[in-house]
Amino acid sequence: MTQALVTAIADMEDETAIRLANEMIEGGTSPLAILDACKAGMTIVGERFEKGEYFVPELILAGEMLKQISGIVKPHLTADNDTPKLGKIVLGTVTGDIHDIGKDIVHFMLEVNGFEVHDLGVDVPIDTFVAAVRADQPDVVALSGFLTLSYDAMRDTVAALNAAGLRDKIKIMIGGGTVDEQVRVFAGADAFGLDAMAAVNLAKSWTGAGVAS
Ligand code: B12
């Protein structure tokens, strides 16, 4: 059924994708396995967009499918609100970039794993990150971005935090799209992560909370 979900997303069969996600969750499939299938489907959508087989409307429909499926999956990843918070995180998609599906999953997984998350949203101006770090005094800043152009915005955001004298008080992680070690070095971040669990593990390691398995 996992492969059927990948195919339904890739082929823009939104009703089938939503039905399958519901059936999988009811049948006991792990929420993370469902999100992995979504990622595989989105990768195919991205490839078809690159080849000129799909256009922006398909990206929008893919985004809507994933938001709906996230809504189905999220209640099954229960947050324990009584647990003392492990640390504070300022999160946002960098300026010029409006992709928020991956960021929202990172937000949710950090919260489920005991972090307090201040989510600044998408297309976040550099000054807004600086102001939030000054006001919230987080342990970690998490920058999301899916566009190649976002790497410049990540670098500029890190530089602005540095210029404001805040850099040595925080750890900075980046993620989204095709970020890798090269982008991390370019942006001046402390680490990059490929998925939401990587974000959780980094945050745990930096706040002394141990690393999730
Ligand atoms: C859906 C989508 C859209 C939707 C976004 C809807 C939304 N609400 O987010 C819409 C239609 C708005 C859109 C617009 C555009 N898009 Co678009 N989009 C996509 C698509 C198909 C999927 C992205 C996605 O949500 N994936 C699903 C999530 C779950 O992905 P994920 O990577 O698994 O997420 C994990 C990690 O990224 C990680 N993570 C995320 N953030 C962070 C942060 C930290 C700190 C850490 C540690 C981890 C982390 O954790 C996540 C959860 O596990 C991608 C293709 C692709 N393969 O990614 C193109 C893609 C990103 N888009 C692309 C483009 C070109 C555009 C447009 C410029 C198109 C246009 N001509 O207008 C615009 C740009 C708008 C803007 N200014 O931002 C290109 C980018 C190319 C590039 N290298 O720059 C891509 C790669 C498509 C392609 N192959 O060409 N897009």
Coordinates of N, CA and C and ligand atoms in Angstrom, one line a residue:
M1 N 0.8 -1.2 0.0 CA 0.0 0.0 0.0 C 0.9 1.3 0.0
T2 N 2.1 1.1 0.6 CA 3.0 2.3 0.6 C 3.3 2.7 -0.8
Q3 N 3.6 1.8 -1.7 CA 4.0 2.1 -3.1 C 2.8 2.7 -3.8
A4 N 1.6 2.2 -3.4 CA 0.4 2.8 -4.0 C 0.2 4.3 -3.7
L5 N 0.6 4.6 -2.4 CA 0.5 6.0 -2.0 C 1.5 6.9 -2.7
V6 N 2.7 6.3 -2.9 CA 3.8 7.1 -3.6 C 3.3 7.4 -5.0
T7 N 2.7 6.3 -5.7 CA 2.2 6.5 -7.0 C 1.0 7.5 -7.1
A8 N 0.1 7.4 -6.2 CA -1.0 8.3 -6.2 C -0.6 9.7 -6.1
I9 N 0.4 10.0 -5.2 CA 0.8 11.4 -5.0 C 1.5 11.8 -6.3
A10 N 2.4 10.9 -6.8 CA 3.2 11.3 -8.1 C 2.3 11.5 -9.2
D11 N 1.1 10.8 -9.3 CA 0.2 10.9 -10.5 C -0.9 11.9 -10.2
M12 N -0.8 12.6 -9.1 CA -1.8 13.7 -8.9 C -3.2 13.1 -8.6
E13 N -3.3 11.9 -8.1 CA -4.6 11.3 -7.8 C -4.9 11.6 -6.3
D14 N -5.3 12.8 -6.1 CA -5.5 13.3 -4.7 C -6.5 12.5 -3.9
E15 N -7.6 12.2 -4.5 CA -8.6 11.5 -3.7 C -8.1 10.1 -3.3
T16 N -7.4 9.4 -4.2 CA -6.8 8.1 -3.9 C -5.8 8.2 -2.8
A17 N -4.9 9.3 -2.9 CA -3.8 9.4 -1.9 C -4.4 9.6 -0.5
I18 N -5.4 10.5 -0.4 CA -6.0 10.8 0.9 C -6.7 9.5 1.4
R19 N -7.4 8.8 0.6 CA -8.1 7.5 1.0 C -7.0 6.5 1.5
L20 N -5.9 6.4 0.7 CA -4.9 5.4 1.1 C -4.2 5.8 2.4
A21 N -4.0 7.1 2.6 CA -3.3 7.5 3.9 C -4.3 7.2 5.0
N22 N -5.6 7.5 4.9 CA -6.5 7.1 5.9 C -6.5 5.6 6.2
E23 N -6.5 4.8 5.1 CA -6.6 3.4 5.3 C -5.3 2.9 6.0
M24 N -4.2 3.5 5.6 CA -2.9 3.0 6.2 C -2.9 3.3 7.7
I25 N -3.3 4.5 8.1 CA -3.2 4.9 9.5 C -4.2 4.1 10.3
E26 N -5.4 3.8 9.7 CA -6.3 2.9 10.4 C -5.8 1.5 10.5
G27 N -5.0 1.1 9.5 CA -4.5 -0.3 9.5 C -3.2 -0.4 10.3
G28 N -2.8 0.7 11.0 CA -1.7 0.6 11.9 C -0.3 0.9 11.3
T29 N -0.3 1.4 10.0 CA 1.0 1.7 9.4 C 1.6 2.9 10.2
S30 N 2.9 2.9 10.5 CA 3.5 4.0 11.3 C 3.4 5.3 10.5
P31 N 3.1 6.4 11.3 CA 2.9 7.7 10.7 C 4.2 8.1 10.0
L32 N 5.4 7.7 10.5 CA 6.6 8.1 9.8 C 6.8 7.4 8.5
A33 N 6.3 6.1 8.4 CA 6.4 5.4 7.1 C 5.5 6.1 6.1
I34 N 4.3 6.6 6.6 CA 3.4 7.3 5.6 C 4.1 8.6 5.2
L35 N 4.8 9.3 6.1 CA 5.5 10.6 5.7 C 6.6 10.3 4.7
D36 N 7.3 9.1 4.9 CA 8.4 8.7 4.0 C 7.8 8.5 2.6
A37 N 6.6 7.8 2.5 CA 6.0 7.6 1.2 C 5.7 8.9 0.6
C38 N 5.2 9.9 1.4 CA 4.9 11.2 0.8 C 6.2 11.8 0.2
K39 N 7.3 11.7 1.0 CA 8.5 12.3 0.5 C 8.9 11.7 -0.9
A40 N 8.8 10.3 -1.0 CA 9.1 9.6 -2.2 C 8.2 10.1 -3.4
G41 N 6.9 10.3 -3.1 CA 6.0 10.8 -4.1 C 6.4 12.2 -4.5
M42 N 6.7 13.1 -3.5 CA 7.1 14.5 -3.8 C 8.4 14.5 -4.6
T43 N 9.3 13.6 -4.4 CA 10.5 13.6 -5.2 C 10.2 13.3 -6.7
I44 N 9.2 12.4 -6.9 CA 8.8 12.1 -8.3 C 8.2 13.4 -8.9
V45 N 7.3 14.0 -8.1 CA 6.6 15.3 -8.6 C 7.7 16.3 -9.0
G46 N 8.7 16.4 -8.1 CA 9.8 17.4 -8.4 C 10.5 17.1 -9.7
E47 N 10.8 15.8 -9.9 CA 11.5 15.3 -11.1 C 10.7 15.6 -12.4
R48 N 9.4 15.4 -12.3 CA 8.5 15.6 -13.4 C 8.4 17.1 -13.7
F49 N 8.4 17.9 -12.6 CA 8.4 19.4 -12.8 C 9.7 19.8 -13.5
E50 N 10.8 19.2 -13.1 CA 12.1 19.6 -13.7 C 12.1 19.2 -15.2
K51 N 11.5 18.1 -15.5 CA 11.5 17.6 -16.9 C 10.5 18.4 -17.8
G52 N 9.7 19.2 -17.2 CA 8.6 20.0 -17.9 C 7.4 19.2 -18.1
E53 N 7.2 18.1 -17.4 CA 6.0 17.3 -17.5 C 4.9 17.8 -16.6
Y54 N 5.3 18.4 -15.5 CA 4.4 19.1 -14.6 C 4.7 20.6 -14.5
F55 N 3.7 21.3 -14.0 CA 3.9 22.8 -13.9 C 3.5 23.2 -12.5
V56 N 3.5 24.5 -12.2 CA 3.2 25.0 -10.9 C 1.9 24.5 -10.3
P57 N 0.8 24.4 -11.1 CA -0.5 23.9 -10.6 C -0.3 22.5 -9.9
E58 N 0.5 21.6 -10.6 CA 0.8 20.3 -10.0 C 1.6 20.4 -8.7
L59 N 2.5 21.4 -8.6 CA 3.2 21.6 -7.4 C 2.2 22.0 -6.3
I60 N 1.3 22.9 -6.6 CA 0.3 23.3 -5.7 C -0.6 22.2 -5.2
L61 N -1.0 21.4 -6.1 CA -1.9 20.2 -5.8 C -1.1 19.2 -4.9
A62 N 0.2 19.0 -5.3 CA 1.0 18.1 -4.4 C 1.2 18.7 -3.0
G63 N 1.4 20.0 -2.9 CA 1.5 20.6 -1.6 C 0.2 20.4 -0.8
E64 N -1.0 20.6 -1.5 CA -2.2 20.4 -0.8 C -2.4 19.0 -0.3
M65 N -2.1 18.0 -1.2 CA -2.2 16.6 -0.8 C -1.4 16.4 0.5
L66 N -0.1 16.9 0.5 CA 0.7 16.6 1.6 C 0.2 17.2 2.9
K67 N -0.3 18.4 2.8 CA -0.9 19.1 4.0 C -2.0 18.3 4.5
Q68 N -2.9 17.8 3.6 CA -4.0 16.9 4.1 C -3.5 15.7 4.8
I69 N -2.5 15.0 4.2 CA -2.0 13.8 4.7 C -1.3 14.0 6.1
S70 N -0.6 15.2 6.1 CA 0.0 15.5 7.4 C -1.0 15.7 8.5
G71 N -2.2 16.3 8.1 CA -3.3 16.4 9.1 C -3.8 15.1 9.5
I72 N -3.8 14.1 8.7 CA -4.3 12.8 9.0 C -3.3 12.1 10.0
V73 N -2.0 12.3 9.7 CA -1.0 11.6 10.4 C -0.7 12.2 11.8
K74 N -0.8 13.5 11.8 CA -0.3 14.2 13.1 C -1.0 13.7 14.4
P75 N -2.3 13.6 14.4 CA -2.9 13.1 15.7 C -2.3 11.8 16.2
H76 N -1.7 11.0 15.3 CA -1.1 9.7 15.7 C 0.3 9.8 16.2
L77 N 0.8 11.0 16.1 CA 2.2 11.3 16.7 C 1.9 12.2 17.9
T78 N 1.5 11.5 19.0 CA 1.0 12.3 20.1 C 2.1 13.1 20.9
A79 N 1.8 14.3 21.2 CA 2.8 15.1 22.0 C 2.4 14.9 23.5
D80 N 3.5 14.9 24.3 CA 3.3 14.8 25.7 C 3.5 16.2 26.3
N81 N 2.4 16.8 26.6 CA 2.5 18.2 27.0 C 3.0 18.4 28.4
D82 N 3.0 17.3 29.2 CA 3.4 17.4 30.6 C 4.9 17.4 30.8
T83 N 5.6 16.9 29.7 CA 7.0 16.7 29.8 C 7.7 18.1 29.9
P84 N 8.6 18.3 30.8 CA 9.4 19.6 30.8 C 10.1 19.8 29.5
K85 N 10.1 21.0 29.0 CA 10.7 21.3 27.7 C 12.2 21.1 27.7
L86 N 12.7 20.5 26.7 CA 14.1 20.2 26.6 C 14.9 21.4 26.1
G87 N 14.2 22.4 25.5 CA 14.9 23.5 25.0 C 14.0 24.3 24.1
K88 N 14.5 25.5 23.7 CA 13.7 26.4 22.9 C 14.3 26.5 21.5
I89 N 13.4 26.5 20.5 CA 13.9 26.6 19.1 C 13.1 27.6 18.3
V90 N 13.9 28.5 17.6 CA 13.3 29.4 16.7 C 13.4 28.8 15.3
L91 N 12.3 28.7 14.6 CA 12.3 28.0 13.3 C 11.6 28.9 12.2
G92 N 12.1 28.8 11.0 CA 11.4 29.5 10.0 C 11.9 29.1 8.6
T93 N 11.1 29.4 7.5 CA 11.6 29.3 6.2 C 12.2 30.6 5.8
V94 N 13.4 30.6 5.2 CA 14.1 31.9 5.0 C 13.5 32.8 4.0
T95 N 13.9 34.0 4.0 CA 13.3 35.0 3.1 C 13.4 34.6 1.6
G96 N 12.3 34.9 0.9 CA 12.3 34.5 -0.5 C 11.7 33.1 -0.8
D97 N 11.5 32.4 0.2 CA 11.1 31.0 0.1 C 9.8 30.7 0.8
I98 N 8.8 30.2 0.1 CA 7.5 30.0 0.8 C 7.1 28.5 1.0
H99 N 8.1 27.6 0.8 CA 7.8 26.2 1.1 C 7.7 26.0 2.6
D100 N 6.6 25.4 3.0 CA 6.5 25.2 4.4 C 6.1 23.8 4.9
I101 N 5.9 22.9 3.9 CA 5.4 21.5 4.3 C 6.5 20.8 5.1
G102 N 7.8 20.8 4.6 CA 8.9 20.2 5.4 C 9.1 20.9 6.7
K103 N 9.0 22.2 6.7 CA 9.2 23.0 7.9 C 8.2 22.6 9.0
D104 N 6.9 22.5 8.5 CA 5.8 22.2 9.4 C 6.0 20.8 10.1
I105 N 6.6 19.8 9.3 CA 6.8 18.5 9.8 C 7.9 18.6 10.9
V106 N 9.0 19.4 10.6 CA 10.1 19.6 11.5 C 9.5 20.2 12.8
H107 N 8.7 21.2 12.7 CA 8.0 21.9 13.8 C 7.3 20.8 14.7
F108 N 6.5 20.1 14.0 CA 5.7 19.1 14.8 C 6.5 18.1 15.5
M109 N 7.6 17.5 14.8 CA 8.4 16.5 15.4 C 9.2 17.1 16.5
L110 N 9.7 18.3 16.4 CA 10.4 18.9 17.5 C 9.5 19.0 18.8
E111 N 8.3 19.5 18.5 CA 7.3 19.6 19.6 C 7.0 18.3 20.3
V112 N 6.7 17.3 19.4 CA 6.4 16.0 19.9 C 7.5 15.4 20.8
N113 N 8.8 15.8 20.4 CA 9.9 15.3 21.2 C 10.3 16.3 22.3
G114 N 9.5 17.2 22.7 CA 9.7 17.9 23.9 C 10.3 19.3 23.8
F115 N 10.4 19.8 22.6 CA 11.0 21.2 22.4 C 9.9 22.2 22.3
E116 N 10.2 23.4 22.8 CA 9.3 24.6 22.6 C 9.7 25.2 21.3
V117 N 8.8 25.4 20.4 CA 9.1 25.9 19.1 C 8.4 27.2 18.8
H118 N 9.2 28.2 18.5 CA 8.6 29.5 18.0 C 8.8 29.5 16.5
D119 N 7.7 29.2 15.8 CA 7.7 29.1 14.3 C 7.4 30.5 13.7
L120 N 8.3 31.0 13.0 CA 8.2 32.4 12.4 C 7.5 32.3 11.0
G121 N 7.2 31.1 10.5 CA 6.5 31.0 9.3 C 7.4 30.9 8.1
V122 N 6.9 31.5 6.9 CA 7.7 31.4 5.7 C 8.1 32.8 5.2
D123 N 9.1 32.8 4.3 CA 9.6 34.1 3.7 C 9.9 35.0 4.9
V124 N 10.7 34.5 5.8 CA 10.9 35.3 7.1 C 12.1 36.2 6.8
P125 N 11.8 37.5 7.0 CA 12.9 38.5 6.8 C 14.0 38.3 7.8
I126 N 15.2 38.6 7.4 CA 16.4 38.3 8.2 C 16.3 39.1 9.6
D127 N 15.8 40.3 9.6 CA 15.6 41.1 10.8 C 14.6 40.4 11.8
T128 N 13.7 39.7 11.2 CA 12.7 39.0 12.1 C 13.4 37.8 12.9
F129 N 14.3 37.1 12.2 CA 15.0 36.1 12.9 C 15.9 36.7 14.0
V130 N 16.6 37.8 13.7 CA 17.4 38.5 14.7 C 16.6 38.9 15.9
A131 N 15.5 39.5 15.6 CA 14.6 40.0 16.7 C 14.1 38.9 17.5
A132 N 13.7 37.8 16.9 CA 13.2 36.6 17.6 C 14.3 36.0 18.5
V133 N 15.5 35.9 18.0 CA 16.6 35.3 18.8 C 16.9 36.2 20.0
R134 N 16.8 37.6 19.7 CA 17.1 38.5 20.9 C 16.0 38.3 21.9
A135 N 14.7 38.3 21.5 CA 13.6 38.2 22.4 C 13.5 36.9 23.1
D136 N 13.6 35.8 22.3 CA 13.3 34.5 22.9 C 14.5 33.8 23.5
Q137 N 15.7 34.2 23.2 CA 16.9 33.5 23.7 C 16.8 32.0 23.5
P138 N 16.6 31.5 22.3 CA 16.5 30.1 22.0 C 17.9 29.4 22.2
D139 N 17.8 28.1 22.3 CA 19.0 27.3 22.2 C 19.5 27.1 20.8
V140 N 18.5 26.9 19.9 CA 18.7 26.5 18.5 C 17.9 27.4 17.6
V141 N 18.5 27.7 16.4 CA 17.8 28.4 15.3 C 17.8 27.4 14.2
A142 N 16.6 27.1 13.6 CA 16.5 26.1 12.6 C 15.9 26.8 11.3
L143 N 16.8 26.8 10.3 CA 16.4 27.5 9.0 C 16.0 26.5 8.0
S144 N 14.9 26.7 7.4 CA 14.4 25.8 6.3 C 14.4 26.5 5.0
G145 N 14.7 25.8 3.9 CA 14.7 26.4 2.6 C 14.8 25.4 1.5
F146 N 13.9 25.5 0.5 CA 13.9 24.5 -0.6 C 14.5 24.9 -1.9
L147 N 14.7 26.2 -2.0 CA 15.2 26.8 -3.3 C 16.7 27.0 -3.2
T148 N 17.4 26.8 -4.3 CA 18.8 27.1 -4.4 C 19.1 28.5 -3.9
L149 N 18.2 29.4 -4.3 CA 18.3 30.8 -3.8 C 18.3 31.0 -2.3
S150 N 17.7 30.0 -1.7 CA 17.6 30.1 -0.2 C 18.9 30.0 0.5
Y151 N 19.9 29.4 -0.2 CA 21.2 29.2 0.5 C 21.8 30.6 0.8
D152 N 21.6 31.6 -0.2 CA 22.1 32.9 0.1 C 21.4 33.5 1.3
A153 N 20.1 33.3 1.4 CA 19.3 33.8 2.5 C 19.7 33.2 3.8
M154 N 20.1 31.9 3.8 CA 20.6 31.2 5.0 C 21.9 31.9 5.4
R155 N 22.8 32.0 4.4 CA 24.1 32.6 4.8 C 23.9 34.0 5.3
D156 N 23.0 34.8 4.7 CA 22.8 36.2 5.2 C 22.1 36.3 6.5
T157 N 21.3 35.3 6.8 CA 20.6 35.2 8.1 C 21.6 34.9 9.2
V158 N 22.5 33.9 8.9 CA 23.5 33.5 9.9 C 24.5 34.7 10.1
A159 N 24.8 35.4 9.0 CA 25.8 36.6 9.1 C 25.1 37.7 10.0
A160 N 23.8 37.9 9.8 CA 23.1 39.0 10.6 C 23.1 38.6 12.1
L161 N 22.9 37.3 12.3 CA 22.9 36.9 13.8 C 24.3 37.1 14.3
N162 N 25.3 36.9 13.5 CA 26.7 37.1 13.9 C 26.9 38.6 14.2
A163 N 26.5 39.4 13.3 CA 26.7 40.8 13.4 C 26.0 41.4 14.6
A164 N 24.9 40.8 15.0 CA 24.1 41.2 16.1 C 24.7 40.7 17.4
G165 N 25.8 40.0 17.4 CA 26.4 39.5 18.6 C 25.7 38.3 19.2
L166 N 24.8 37.6 18.4 CA 24.0 36.5 19.0 C 24.5 35.1 18.6
R167 N 25.5 35.1 17.6 CA 25.8 33.8 17.0 C 26.4 32.8 18.1
D168 N 27.2 33.3 19.0 CA 27.8 32.4 19.9 C 26.9 31.9 21.1
K169 N 25.7 32.4 21.1 CA 24.7 32.0 22.1 C 23.8 30.9 21.6
I170 N 23.9 30.6 20.3 CA 22.9 29.6 19.7 C 23.6 28.6 18.8
K171 N 23.0 27.5 18.5 CA 23.4 26.6 17.5 C 22.4 26.8 16.3
I172 N 23.0 26.7 15.1 CA 22.1 26.9 13.9 C 22.1 25.6 13.1
M173 N 20.9 25.1 12.8 CA 20.8 24.0 11.8 C 20.0 24.5 10.6
I174 N 20.4 23.9 9.5 CA 19.6 24.2 8.2 C 19.1 22.9 7.7
G175 N 18.1 23.0 6.8 CA 17.5 21.8 6.2 C 16.5 22.2 5.1
G176 N 16.1 21.2 4.4 CA 15.1 21.4 3.3 C 15.8 21.2 2.0
G177 N 15.0 20.7 1.0 CA 15.5 20.5 -0.4 C 16.8 19.8 -0.4
T178 N 17.8 20.4 -1.1 CA 19.1 19.7 -1.3 C 20.2 20.2 -0.5
V179 N 19.9 20.6 0.7 CA 21.0 21.1 1.6 C 22.0 19.9 1.9
D180 N 23.3 20.3 2.0 CA 24.3 19.2 2.3 C 25.4 19.9 3.0
E181 N 26.5 19.2 3.2 CA 27.7 19.7 3.9 C 28.2 21.0 3.2
Q182 N 28.2 21.0 1.9 CA 28.7 22.1 1.2 C 27.9 23.4 1.5
V183 N 26.6 23.2 1.5 CA 25.7 24.4 1.8 C 25.9 24.8 3.3
R184 N 26.0 23.8 4.1 CA 26.3 24.1 5.6 C 27.5 25.1 5.7
V185 N 28.6 24.7 5.0 CA 29.8 25.5 5.1 C 29.5 26.9 4.5
F186 N 28.9 26.9 3.3 CA 28.6 28.2 2.7 C 27.7 29.1 3.6
A187 N 26.7 28.5 4.3 CA 25.8 29.3 5.1 C 26.4 29.6 6.4
G188 N 27.4 28.9 6.9 CA 28.0 29.1 8.2 C 27.2 28.6 9.3
A189 N 26.4 27.5 9.0 CA 25.6 26.9 10.0 C 26.4 25.8 10.8
D190 N 25.9 25.4 11.9 CA 26.6 24.4 12.7 C 26.4 23.0 12.2
A191 N 25.2 22.7 11.6 CA 24.9 21.4 11.1 C 23.7 21.5 10.1
F192 N 23.6 20.4 9.3 CA 22.4 20.4 8.4 C 21.7 19.0 8.7
G193 N 20.4 19.0 8.4 CA 19.7 17.7 8.6 C 18.8 17.4 7.4
L194 N 18.7 16.1 7.1 CA 18.0 15.7 5.9 C 16.5 15.5 6.2
D195 N 16.1 15.3 7.4 CA 14.7 15.1 7.7 C 14.4 15.6 9.1
A196 N 13.1 15.4 9.5 CA 12.7 16.0 10.8 C 13.3 15.3 11.9
M197 N 13.6 14.0 11.8 CA 14.2 13.2 12.9 C 15.7 13.7 13.1
A198 N 16.3 14.1 12.0 CA 17.7 14.6 12.1 C 17.6 16.0 12.9
A199 N 16.6 16.8 12.6 CA 16.4 18.0 13.4 C 16.3 17.7 14.9
V200 N 15.5 16.7 15.2 CA 15.3 16.3 16.6 C 16.6 15.9 17.2
N201 N 17.3 15.0 16.5 CA 18.5 14.5 17.0 C 19.6 15.6 17.2
L202 N 19.7 16.5 16.3 CA 20.6 17.6 16.5 C 20.2 18.5 17.7
A203 N 18.9 18.8 17.8 CA 18.5 19.6 18.9 C 18.8 18.9 20.2
K204 N 18.5 17.6 20.3 CA 18.8 16.8 21.5 C 20.2 16.9 21.8
S205 N 21.1 16.7 20.8 CA 22.5 16.6 21.1 C 23.0 17.9 21.6
W206 N 22.5 19.0 21.1 CA 22.9 20.4 21.5 C 22.4 20.8 22.9
T207 N 21.3 20.2 23.3 CA 20.7 20.7 24.6 C 21.0 19.6 25.7
G208 N 21.9 18.7 25.3 CA 22.3 17.7 26.3 C 21.2 16.7 26.6
A209 N 20.2 16.6 25.7 CA 19.1 15.7 26.0 C 19.3 14.3 25.5
G210 N 20.5 14.0 24.9 CA 20.7 12.7 24.3 C 20.1 12.6 22.9
V211 N 20.5 11.6 22.2 CA 20.0 11.5 20.8 C 19.0 10.4 20.7
A212 N 17.9 10.7 20.0 CA 16.8 9.8 19.8 C 17.2 8.6 19.0
S213 N 16.6 7.5 19.2 CA 17.0 6.3 18.4 C 16.2 6.3 17.1
Ligands
B12_1 C1 5.2 21.4 -3.1 C2 6.2 22.2 -3.8 C3 5.9 23.6 -4.0 C4 4.7 24.2 -3.4 C5 4.9 24.5 -1.9 C6 3.7 24.4 -1.0 C7 4.0 24.5 0.4 N1 3.0 25.0 1.2 O1 5.1 24.3 0.9 C8 4.5 25.6 -4.2 C9 3.6 25.3 -5.4 C10 4.1 26.8 -3.5 C11 6.0 25.7 -4.8 C12 6.4 26.9 -5.4 C13 7.6 27.0 -6.0 N2 8.5 26.0 -6.2 CO1 8.4 24.3 -5.3 N3 8.3 22.4 -4.9 C14 7.5 21.7 -4.2 C15 7.9 20.2 -4.2 C16 7.2 19.4 -5.3 C17 7.8 19.5 -2.9 C18 8.4 20.2 -1.7 C19 7.9 19.6 -0.4 O2 7.1 20.1 0.3 N4 8.3 18.3 -0.2 C20 7.9 17.5 0.9 C21 8.7 17.6 2.2 C22 8.1 16.8 3.3 O3 10.0 17.4 1.8 P1 11.2 16.8 2.6 O4 12.4 17.3 1.9 O5 11.1 15.4 2.9 O6 11.1 17.6 4.0 C23 12.1 17.2 5.0 C24 13.4 17.9 4.9 O7 13.4 18.9 3.9 C25 13.7 18.3 6.3 N5 13.7 19.8 6.6 C26 12.9 20.8 6.1 N6 13.2 21.9 6.7 C27 14.2 21.7 7.6 C28 14.9 22.5 8.5 C29 15.9 21.9 9.3 C30 16.6 22.8 10.2 C31 16.2 20.5 9.2 C32 17.3 20.0 10.0 C33 15.5 19.7 8.3 C34 14.5 20.3 7.5 O8 12.7 17.8 7.1 C35 11.5 17.6 6.3 C36 10.6 16.6 7.0 O9 11.2 15.4 7.2 C37 9.5 20.4 -4.5 C38 10.1 19.2 -5.2 C39 10.9 18.3 -4.1 N7 11.2 17.1 -4.5 O10 11.1 18.7 -3.0 C40 9.5 21.6 -5.4 C41 10.7 22.5 -5.5 C42 11.3 22.7 -4.1 N8 10.1 23.8 -6.0 C43 10.9 24.4 -6.9 C44 10.5 25.6 -7.5 C45 11.5 26.0 -8.7 C46 9.5 26.3 -7.1 C47 9.0 27.7 -7.7 C48 10.2 28.7 -8.0 C49 8.2 27.4 -9.0 C50 7.7 28.6 -9.8 N9 8.3 28.7 -11.0 O11 7.0 29.5 -9.3 C51 8.1 28.2 -6.6 C52 8.9 29.1 -5.6 C53 8.0 29.8 -4.6 C54 8.9 30.4 -3.5 N10 9.3 31.7 -3.6 O12 9.2 29.7 -2.5 C55 12.1 23.6 -7.2 C56 13.4 24.2 -6.5 C57 14.6 24.2 -7.5 C58 15.8 24.9 -6.9 N11 16.8 24.1 -6.7 O13 15.7 26.0 -6.5 C59 11.8 22.1 -6.6 C60 13.0 21.3 -6.1 C61 11.1 21.4 -7.8 C62 12.1 21.0 -8.9 N12 12.6 19.8 -8.9 O14 12.4 21.9 -9.7 N13 6.6 24.5 -4.7

